[in-house]
Short mmCIF file of C-alpha atoms and ligand atoms in Angstrom, two decimals:
data_model
loop_
_atom_site.label_atom_id
_atom_site.label_comp_id
_atom_site.label_asym_id
_atom_site.label_seq_id
_atom_site.Cartn_x
_atom_site.Cartn_y
_atom_site.Cartn_z
CA MET A 6 -9.23 -33.51 5.51
CA LEU A 7 -5.49 -32.92 5.02
CA ARG A 8 -4.14 -33.77 1.58
CA ALA A 9 -0.44 -34.63 1.34
CA SER A 10 1.67 -34.04 -1.75
CA MET A 11 5.30 -35.17 -2.03
CA GLU A 12 7.92 -32.72 -3.18
CA GLN A 13 11.64 -33.03 -3.84
CA VAL A 14 12.33 -29.46 -2.78
CA VAL A 15 10.10 -26.99 -0.99
CA ILE A 16 11.35 -23.42 -0.73
CA ILE A 17 9.80 -21.30 1.98
CA GLY A 18 9.98 -17.65 0.96
CA SER A 19 10.01 -15.70 -2.28
CA GLY A 20 12.69 -13.02 -1.93
CA PRO A 21 16.02 -13.05 -3.82
CA ALA A 22 17.20 -16.09 -1.84
CA GLY A 23 14.02 -18.07 -2.50
CA TRP A 24 13.80 -17.31 -6.23
CA THR A 25 17.47 -18.03 -6.83
CA ALA A 26 17.17 -21.34 -4.98
CA ALA A 27 14.11 -22.02 -7.15
CA LEU A 28 15.97 -21.18 -10.36
CA TYR A 29 18.84 -23.54 -9.58
CA THR A 30 16.73 -26.43 -8.30
CA ALA A 31 14.37 -26.02 -11.26
CA ARG A 32 17.28 -26.22 -13.69
CA ALA A 33 18.37 -29.37 -11.80
CA GLN A 34 14.92 -30.73 -12.76
CA LEU A 35 13.74 -30.98 -9.18
CA SER A 36 10.52 -29.07 -9.92
CA PRO A 37 10.71 -26.99 -6.72
CA LEU A 38 7.61 -25.69 -4.98
CA VAL A 39 7.97 -22.09 -3.80
CA LEU A 40 5.70 -21.06 -0.94
CA THR A 41 5.51 -17.30 -1.25
CA GLY A 42 4.46 -16.25 2.25
CA LEU A 43 2.15 -13.31 2.78
CA GLN A 44 4.41 -10.87 0.92
CA PRO A 45 5.31 -12.43 -2.44
CA GLY A 46 8.71 -11.12 -3.52
CA GLY A 47 9.58 -10.21 0.05
CA LEU A 48 10.77 -6.89 1.45
CA LEU A 49 12.54 -5.88 -1.75
CA THR A 50 9.17 -5.32 -3.41
CA THR A 51 8.64 -2.42 -1.00
CA THR A 52 11.79 -0.54 -2.04
CA THR A 53 11.96 1.76 -5.02
CA ILE A 54 15.07 1.68 -7.10
CA VAL A 55 17.74 -0.93 -6.42
CA GLU A 56 21.05 0.50 -7.61
CA ASN A 57 23.47 -2.15 -6.40
CA PHE A 58 22.21 -5.34 -8.00
CA PRO A 59 24.82 -6.20 -10.65
CA GLY A 60 23.60 -6.20 -14.24
CA PHE A 61 21.33 -3.16 -13.94
CA PRO A 62 23.54 -0.11 -14.57
CA GLU A 63 20.54 2.27 -14.43
CA GLY A 64 19.08 0.56 -11.35
CA VAL A 65 15.95 -1.57 -11.26
CA ASP A 66 12.65 -1.24 -9.44
CA GLY A 67 12.55 -3.71 -6.51
CA TYR A 68 9.18 -5.11 -7.52
CA GLU A 69 10.31 -5.59 -11.09
CA LEU A 70 13.51 -7.33 -10.03
CA MET A 71 11.53 -9.84 -8.00
CA SER A 72 8.99 -10.41 -10.79
CA ARG A 73 11.82 -11.10 -13.21
CA MET A 74 13.42 -13.58 -10.79
CA GLN A 75 10.09 -15.36 -10.42
CA LYS A 76 9.55 -15.56 -14.20
CA GLN A 77 13.08 -16.88 -14.70
CA ALA A 78 12.60 -19.63 -12.09
CA GLU A 79 9.16 -20.56 -13.46
CA ARG A 80 10.52 -20.76 -16.99
CA PHE A 81 12.56 -23.78 -15.87
CA GLY A 82 9.74 -25.46 -13.98
CA ALA A 83 9.54 -23.86 -10.53
CA ARG A 84 5.98 -23.88 -9.18
CA THR A 85 4.60 -21.05 -7.09
CA GLN A 86 2.01 -21.36 -4.37
CA PHE A 87 0.69 -18.32 -2.54
CA GLY A 88 0.53 -19.48 1.03
CA THR A 89 1.80 -19.31 4.57
CA VAL A 90 3.47 -22.18 6.35
CA GLU A 91 1.67 -22.74 9.65
CA SER A 92 3.86 -25.48 11.09
CA VAL A 93 6.76 -27.75 10.21
CA ASP A 94 7.72 -31.23 11.35
CA PHE A 95 11.39 -31.79 10.64
CA SER A 96 11.69 -34.77 13.02
CA GLN A 97 11.80 -37.29 10.16
CA ARG A 98 12.09 -37.39 6.38
CA PRO A 99 10.08 -36.77 4.34
CA PHE A 100 9.49 -33.53 6.21
CA THR A 101 5.94 -32.33 6.75
CA LEU A 102 4.74 -28.75 6.36
CA VAL A 103 1.22 -27.50 6.91
CA VAL A 104 0.46 -24.74 4.42
CA ASP A 105 -2.86 -22.98 4.97
CA GLY A 106 -4.33 -26.17 6.35
CA GLU A 107 -2.91 -28.39 3.63
CA LYS A 108 -0.18 -30.94 4.29
CA VAL A 109 2.90 -30.86 2.05
CA GLN A 110 5.67 -33.45 2.30
CA ALA A 111 9.18 -32.70 1.17
CA GLN A 112 12.45 -34.57 0.81
CA THR A 113 14.35 -31.29 1.29
CA VAL A 114 13.39 -27.83 2.49
CA ILE A 115 15.13 -24.53 1.82
CA ILE A 116 14.29 -21.87 4.38
CA ALA A 117 14.41 -18.42 2.77
CA THR A 118 11.92 -16.59 4.95
CA GLY A 119 13.83 -13.30 5.12
CA ALA A 120 13.25 -10.65 7.72
CA SER A 121 10.56 -8.18 8.81
CA HIS A 122 10.63 -4.57 9.92
CA LYS A 123 11.77 -4.06 13.50
CA HIS A 124 9.39 -2.18 15.77
CA LEU A 125 10.44 0.71 17.99
CA GLY A 126 8.39 -0.21 21.05
CA ALA A 127 7.47 3.42 21.83
CA PRO A 128 4.05 4.33 23.26
CA GLY A 129 1.66 5.23 20.45
CA GLU A 130 3.52 3.17 17.81
CA HIS A 131 1.17 0.23 17.85
CA GLU A 132 -2.01 2.26 18.37
CA LEU A 133 -1.23 4.61 15.45
CA GLU A 134 0.04 2.01 12.97
CA ASN A 135 -1.57 2.80 9.60
CA LYS A 136 -2.88 6.03 11.12
CA GLY A 137 0.34 7.89 10.35
CA VAL A 138 2.85 5.34 11.64
CA THR A 139 4.31 3.17 8.89
CA TYR A 140 7.31 0.97 8.11
CA CYS A 141 7.32 1.55 4.35
CA ALA A 142 7.63 4.90 2.61
CA THR A 143 7.26 3.34 -0.82
CA CYS A 144 3.97 1.77 0.19
CA ASP A 145 2.45 4.70 2.08
CA GLY A 146 4.44 7.87 1.35
CA ALA A 147 2.13 9.14 -1.39
CA LEU A 148 -0.98 9.08 0.79
CA PRO A 149 -2.80 12.45 0.88
CA VAL A 150 -2.40 12.69 4.66
CA PHE A 151 1.37 13.12 4.22
CA ARG A 152 1.30 15.67 1.38
CA ASN A 153 3.11 18.93 2.13
CA LYS A 154 3.32 18.04 5.81
CA PRO A 155 6.38 17.60 8.03
CA LEU A 156 7.36 13.93 8.23
CA VAL A 157 9.68 12.02 10.56
CA VAL A 158 11.92 9.10 9.62
CA ILE A 159 13.55 7.16 12.46
CA GLY A 160 16.88 5.37 11.93
CA GLY A 161 20.37 5.96 10.57
CA GLY A 162 20.95 3.09 8.13
CA ASP A 163 20.51 2.72 4.39
CA SER A 164 16.79 2.06 4.81
CA ALA A 165 16.22 5.28 6.76
CA CYS A 166 18.19 7.30 4.18
CA GLU A 167 16.25 5.71 1.34
CA GLU A 168 12.92 6.35 3.04
CA ALA A 169 13.85 9.96 3.79
CA ALA A 170 14.92 10.65 0.20
CA TYR A 171 11.73 9.12 -1.16
CA LEU A 172 9.55 11.13 1.22
CA THR A 173 11.04 14.45 0.10
CA ARG A 174 8.71 14.11 -2.93
CA PHE A 175 5.69 14.40 -0.68
CA GLY A 176 6.47 16.04 2.67
CA SER A 177 7.21 19.71 3.28
CA VAL A 178 10.28 18.67 5.28
CA VAL A 179 11.63 15.29 6.36
CA TYR A 180 13.21 15.06 9.79
CA LEU A 181 15.66 12.17 10.13
CA VAL A 182 15.79 11.28 13.81
CA HIS A 183 18.83 9.20 14.72
CA ARG A 184 20.07 8.07 18.11
CA ARG A 185 23.72 8.84 17.30
CA ASP A 186 25.50 11.69 15.51
CA THR A 187 26.69 9.73 12.49
CA LEU A 188 24.79 7.66 9.99
CA ARG A 189 25.33 3.92 9.74
CA ALA A 190 24.31 4.05 6.08
CA SER A 191 26.78 3.42 3.25
CA LYS A 192 28.92 6.44 2.40
CA ILE A 193 27.14 7.22 -0.87
CA MET A 194 23.69 7.09 0.75
CA ALA A 195 24.82 9.11 3.79
CA GLU A 196 26.34 11.83 1.61
CA ARG A 197 23.24 12.08 -0.57
CA THR A 198 21.02 12.27 2.49
CA LEU A 199 22.99 15.01 4.21
CA ALA A 200 23.20 17.02 0.97
CA ASN A 201 19.42 16.98 0.49
CA PRO A 202 18.03 20.38 1.55
CA LYS A 203 14.62 18.87 2.42
CA ILE A 204 16.10 16.38 4.92
CA LYS A 205 16.87 17.77 8.37
CA PRO A 206 18.84 15.40 10.61
CA ILE A 207 18.07 15.41 14.32
CA TRP A 208 21.08 13.79 15.96
CA ASP A 209 21.53 11.98 19.26
CA SER A 210 17.80 11.72 19.71
CA ALA A 211 15.25 9.06 20.53
CA VAL A 212 11.53 9.13 19.87
CA THR A 213 10.04 8.36 23.27
CA GLU A 214 6.36 8.59 22.26
CA ILE A 215 4.31 8.98 19.11
CA LEU A 216 1.44 11.47 19.49
CA ASP A 217 -1.52 11.58 19.60
CA VAL A 218 -3.43 8.44 20.49
CA THR A 219 -6.36 10.47 21.84
CA GLN A 220 -6.86 12.04 18.38
CA ASP A 221 -6.40 8.65 16.66
CA LYS A 222 -3.79 10.10 14.26
CA VAL A 223 -0.17 11.17 14.22
CA THR A 224 0.33 14.80 15.21
CA GLY A 225 3.95 14.67 16.35
CA VAL A 226 6.66 12.84 18.28
CA LYS A 227 8.17 13.33 21.70
CA LEU A 228 11.93 13.52 21.45
CA LYS A 229 14.66 13.05 24.01
CA ASN A 230 18.18 14.26 23.35
CA LEU A 231 20.30 11.35 24.56
CA LYS A 232 23.31 13.58 25.32
CA THR A 233 21.63 16.44 27.16
CA GLY A 234 18.44 14.71 28.34
CA ALA A 235 16.38 17.61 26.94
CA GLU A 236 12.85 16.70 25.90
CA SER A 237 10.82 18.32 23.14
CA VAL A 238 7.86 17.78 20.83
CA LEU A 239 8.22 17.82 17.05
CA ASP A 240 5.03 18.28 15.02
CA CYS A 241 4.57 15.92 12.08
CA ALA A 242 1.87 14.10 10.14
CA GLY A 243 3.72 10.84 9.62
CA VAL A 244 6.32 8.65 11.32
CA PHE A 245 8.30 6.24 9.12
CA ILE A 246 10.19 3.69 11.19
CA ALA A 247 13.31 2.26 9.51
CA ILE A 248 15.39 0.82 12.33
CA GLY A 249 16.35 -2.55 10.88
CA HIS A 250 14.90 -5.99 10.69
CA VAL A 251 14.13 -9.14 12.66
CA PRO A 252 14.43 -12.58 11.05
CA ASN A 253 11.22 -14.45 10.19
CA THR A 254 12.14 -17.63 12.00
CA ASN A 255 9.48 -18.09 14.72
CA LEU A 256 8.27 -21.16 12.89
CA PHE A 257 11.60 -22.89 13.40
CA LYS A 258 12.24 -22.03 17.07
CA GLY A 259 13.42 -25.16 18.89
CA VAL A 260 13.41 -27.09 15.58
CA ILE A 261 16.66 -25.81 14.07
CA ALA A 262 19.46 -23.87 15.77
CA THR A 263 19.03 -20.09 15.84
CA ASP A 264 21.08 -17.46 17.66
CA GLU A 265 19.76 -15.24 20.47
CA ASN A 266 18.28 -12.81 17.92
CA GLY A 267 16.51 -15.57 15.99
CA PHE A 268 18.88 -15.77 13.00
CA VAL A 269 19.35 -19.33 11.75
CA ILE A 270 22.89 -20.51 12.44
CA PRO A 271 24.13 -22.03 9.18
CA GLY A 272 26.39 -25.07 9.37
CA THR A 273 28.72 -26.06 6.53
CA GLY A 274 27.56 -24.30 3.37
CA ALA A 275 23.81 -23.78 3.59
CA ALA A 276 23.15 -26.69 5.97
CA THR A 277 21.14 -26.28 9.17
CA THR A 278 21.17 -28.55 12.20
CA VAL A 279 18.60 -30.79 10.45
CA PRO A 280 20.07 -32.80 7.53
CA GLY A 281 18.03 -32.05 4.42
CA VAL A 282 16.94 -28.61 5.64
CA PHE A 283 18.94 -25.75 4.18
CA VAL A 284 18.87 -22.01 4.72
CA ALA A 285 19.53 -18.91 2.62
CA GLY A 286 19.23 -15.15 2.85
CA ASP A 287 18.38 -12.60 5.49
CA CYS A 288 16.86 -15.09 7.95
CA ALA A 289 20.41 -16.40 8.46
CA ASP A 290 22.42 -13.24 7.76
CA HIS A 291 22.78 -10.33 10.16
CA VAL A 292 25.98 -9.12 8.53
CA TYR A 293 25.61 -8.51 4.78
CA ARG A 294 21.82 -8.42 4.23
CA GLN A 295 21.97 -7.51 0.55
CA ALA A 296 19.79 -8.72 -2.31
CA ILE A 297 22.89 -10.04 -4.08
CA THR A 298 24.23 -11.93 -1.04
CA ALA A 299 20.78 -13.42 -0.45
CA ALA A 300 20.64 -14.50 -4.09
CA GLY A 301 24.12 -16.05 -3.79
CA ALA A 302 23.06 -17.89 -0.63
CA GLY A 303 19.95 -19.16 -2.45
CA CYS A 304 22.19 -20.59 -5.17
CA ALA A 305 24.38 -22.31 -2.55
CA ALA A 306 21.35 -23.77 -0.75
CA ALA A 307 19.99 -25.13 -4.05
CA ILE A 308 23.28 -26.82 -4.90
CA ASP A 309 23.50 -28.29 -1.38
CA ALA A 310 19.92 -29.60 -1.61
CA GLU A 311 20.58 -31.12 -5.02
CA ARG A 312 23.73 -32.88 -3.76
CA PHE A 313 21.90 -34.08 -0.65
CA LEU A 314 19.18 -35.66 -2.80
CA ALA A 315 21.74 -37.20 -5.14
CA ALA A 316 23.60 -38.74 -2.17
CA GLN A 317 20.35 -40.22 -0.80
CA ALA A 318 19.60 -41.79 -4.17
CA VAL A 319 22.93 -43.68 -4.29
P1 NAP B 7 20.53 -1.20 9.75
O1 NAP B 7 21.68 -1.00 8.82
O2 NAP B 7 20.60 -2.27 10.78
O3 NAP B 7 20.27 0.20 10.45
C1 NAP B 7 19.31 0.33 11.45
C2 NAP B 7 19.37 1.74 11.99
O4 NAP B 7 18.35 1.90 12.96
C3 NAP B 7 20.70 2.05 12.67
O5 NAP B 7 21.09 3.35 12.37
C4 NAP B 7 20.36 1.89 14.15
O6 NAP B 7 21.07 2.76 15.00
C5 NAP B 7 18.90 2.29 14.20
N1 NAP B 7 18.18 1.61 15.27
C6 NAP B 7 18.14 0.26 15.52
N2 NAP B 7 17.34 0.00 16.57
C7 NAP B 7 16.88 1.20 17.00
C8 NAP B 7 16.01 1.60 18.03
N3 NAP B 7 15.45 0.71 18.87
N4 NAP B 7 15.77 2.92 18.19
C9 NAP B 7 16.32 3.83 17.35
N5 NAP B 7 17.13 3.52 16.34
C10 NAP B 7 17.41 2.22 16.16
O7 NAP B 7 19.17 -1.51 8.95
P2 NAP B 7 18.69 -1.00 7.51
O8 NAP B 7 18.95 0.43 7.32
O9 NAP B 7 17.29 -1.52 7.41
O10 NAP B 7 19.59 -1.82 6.52
C11 NAP B 7 19.61 -3.25 6.55
C12 NAP B 7 20.53 -3.78 5.46
O11 NAP B 7 19.94 -3.55 4.19
C13 NAP B 7 21.90 -3.10 5.45
O12 NAP B 7 22.86 -4.05 5.14
C14 NAP B 7 21.76 -2.09 4.35
O13 NAP B 7 23.01 -1.81 3.73
C15 NAP B 7 20.82 -2.80 3.39
N6 NAP B 7 20.05 -1.82 2.60
C16 NAP B 7 20.61 -1.38 1.44
C17 NAP B 7 19.93 -0.45 0.67
C18 NAP B 7 20.56 0.02 -0.61
O14 NAP B 7 21.74 -0.19 -0.79
N7 NAP B 7 19.82 0.64 -1.50
C19 NAP B 7 18.72 0.06 1.09
C20 NAP B 7 18.17 -0.39 2.29
C21 NAP B 7 18.87 -1.33 3.04
P3 NAP B 7 22.67 2.60 15.21
O15 NAP B 7 23.29 3.13 13.97
O16 NAP B 7 22.91 3.39 16.43
O17 NAP B 7 22.88 1.12 15.41
#
């Protein structure tokens, strides 16, 4: 039997956008309900030190930052529910969400579902996931299987640089395989990466296969030099894929407007194409994608939701 509860504001997602939206709507006395999703705190909980969130001159652990945001929002009355939204009906207000089989009704919804790791699509990637292929050095880097072994990181952005630096604590050498000959990462991260003697960049190269499915573990990668076409095999015990993110918006396909890559297209402010449904953070941002911009967007979405509710009450 489905039980329906009525909420003023439901926030889907618990990253920086979600918690900031929760903080502001809680302080507006709207008693928001935060649905955490399967990864409470979002992707930031899988990073180590966050050095660019203002207010933390020494940096702050990603998990700790998210815990602090949660505590701050809860202090003012935000409620947290561990759960995954299975479906949404935005065709009429109040909106209806089904959360782990339970019906929740909401006057407004703030979508802050963030983004997930992008997959490479190479043969062996799927078969060897968690058998040496991973998307998170912080989560898996310390595993015994990677200790004092050559490791491969794929990508050329900030994530790849961060993963590579972290893995130098464990691997004998960290190969950074990038499809171009310059890093996309921010200057400070790129310089640090290239100055690290344990990180060996392999430029202009694509991983065309992850070996070895027949042994049920990672033993190496097949590489193709994209300039010369030369193919080679690089031995390694682990492959860390850090090639960007895809927005977590499948739930909203055909319900609100998204672009061809699935990012929600925001209207004025944090509005979506459905009045009363607002959006914040990485699920709508393929440009800035920072914790601080997501937090700022969460604040904007909260203010928009509050004003929307106030206008309805008039
Ligand atoms: P990103 O900046 O989009 O970089 C993705 C990298 O993967 C690019 O170098 C890209 O190559 C490569 N790539 C994409 N698809 C590929 C494919 N199919 N095969 C091989 N390579 C592929 O993603 P990100 O590094 O995850 O960063 C996302 C955002 O988070 C950025 O705004 C970043 O600044 C931020 N971030 C910040 C920090 C920090 O400041 N501490 C840490 C992590 C992330 P091309 O360069 O050729 O496009």
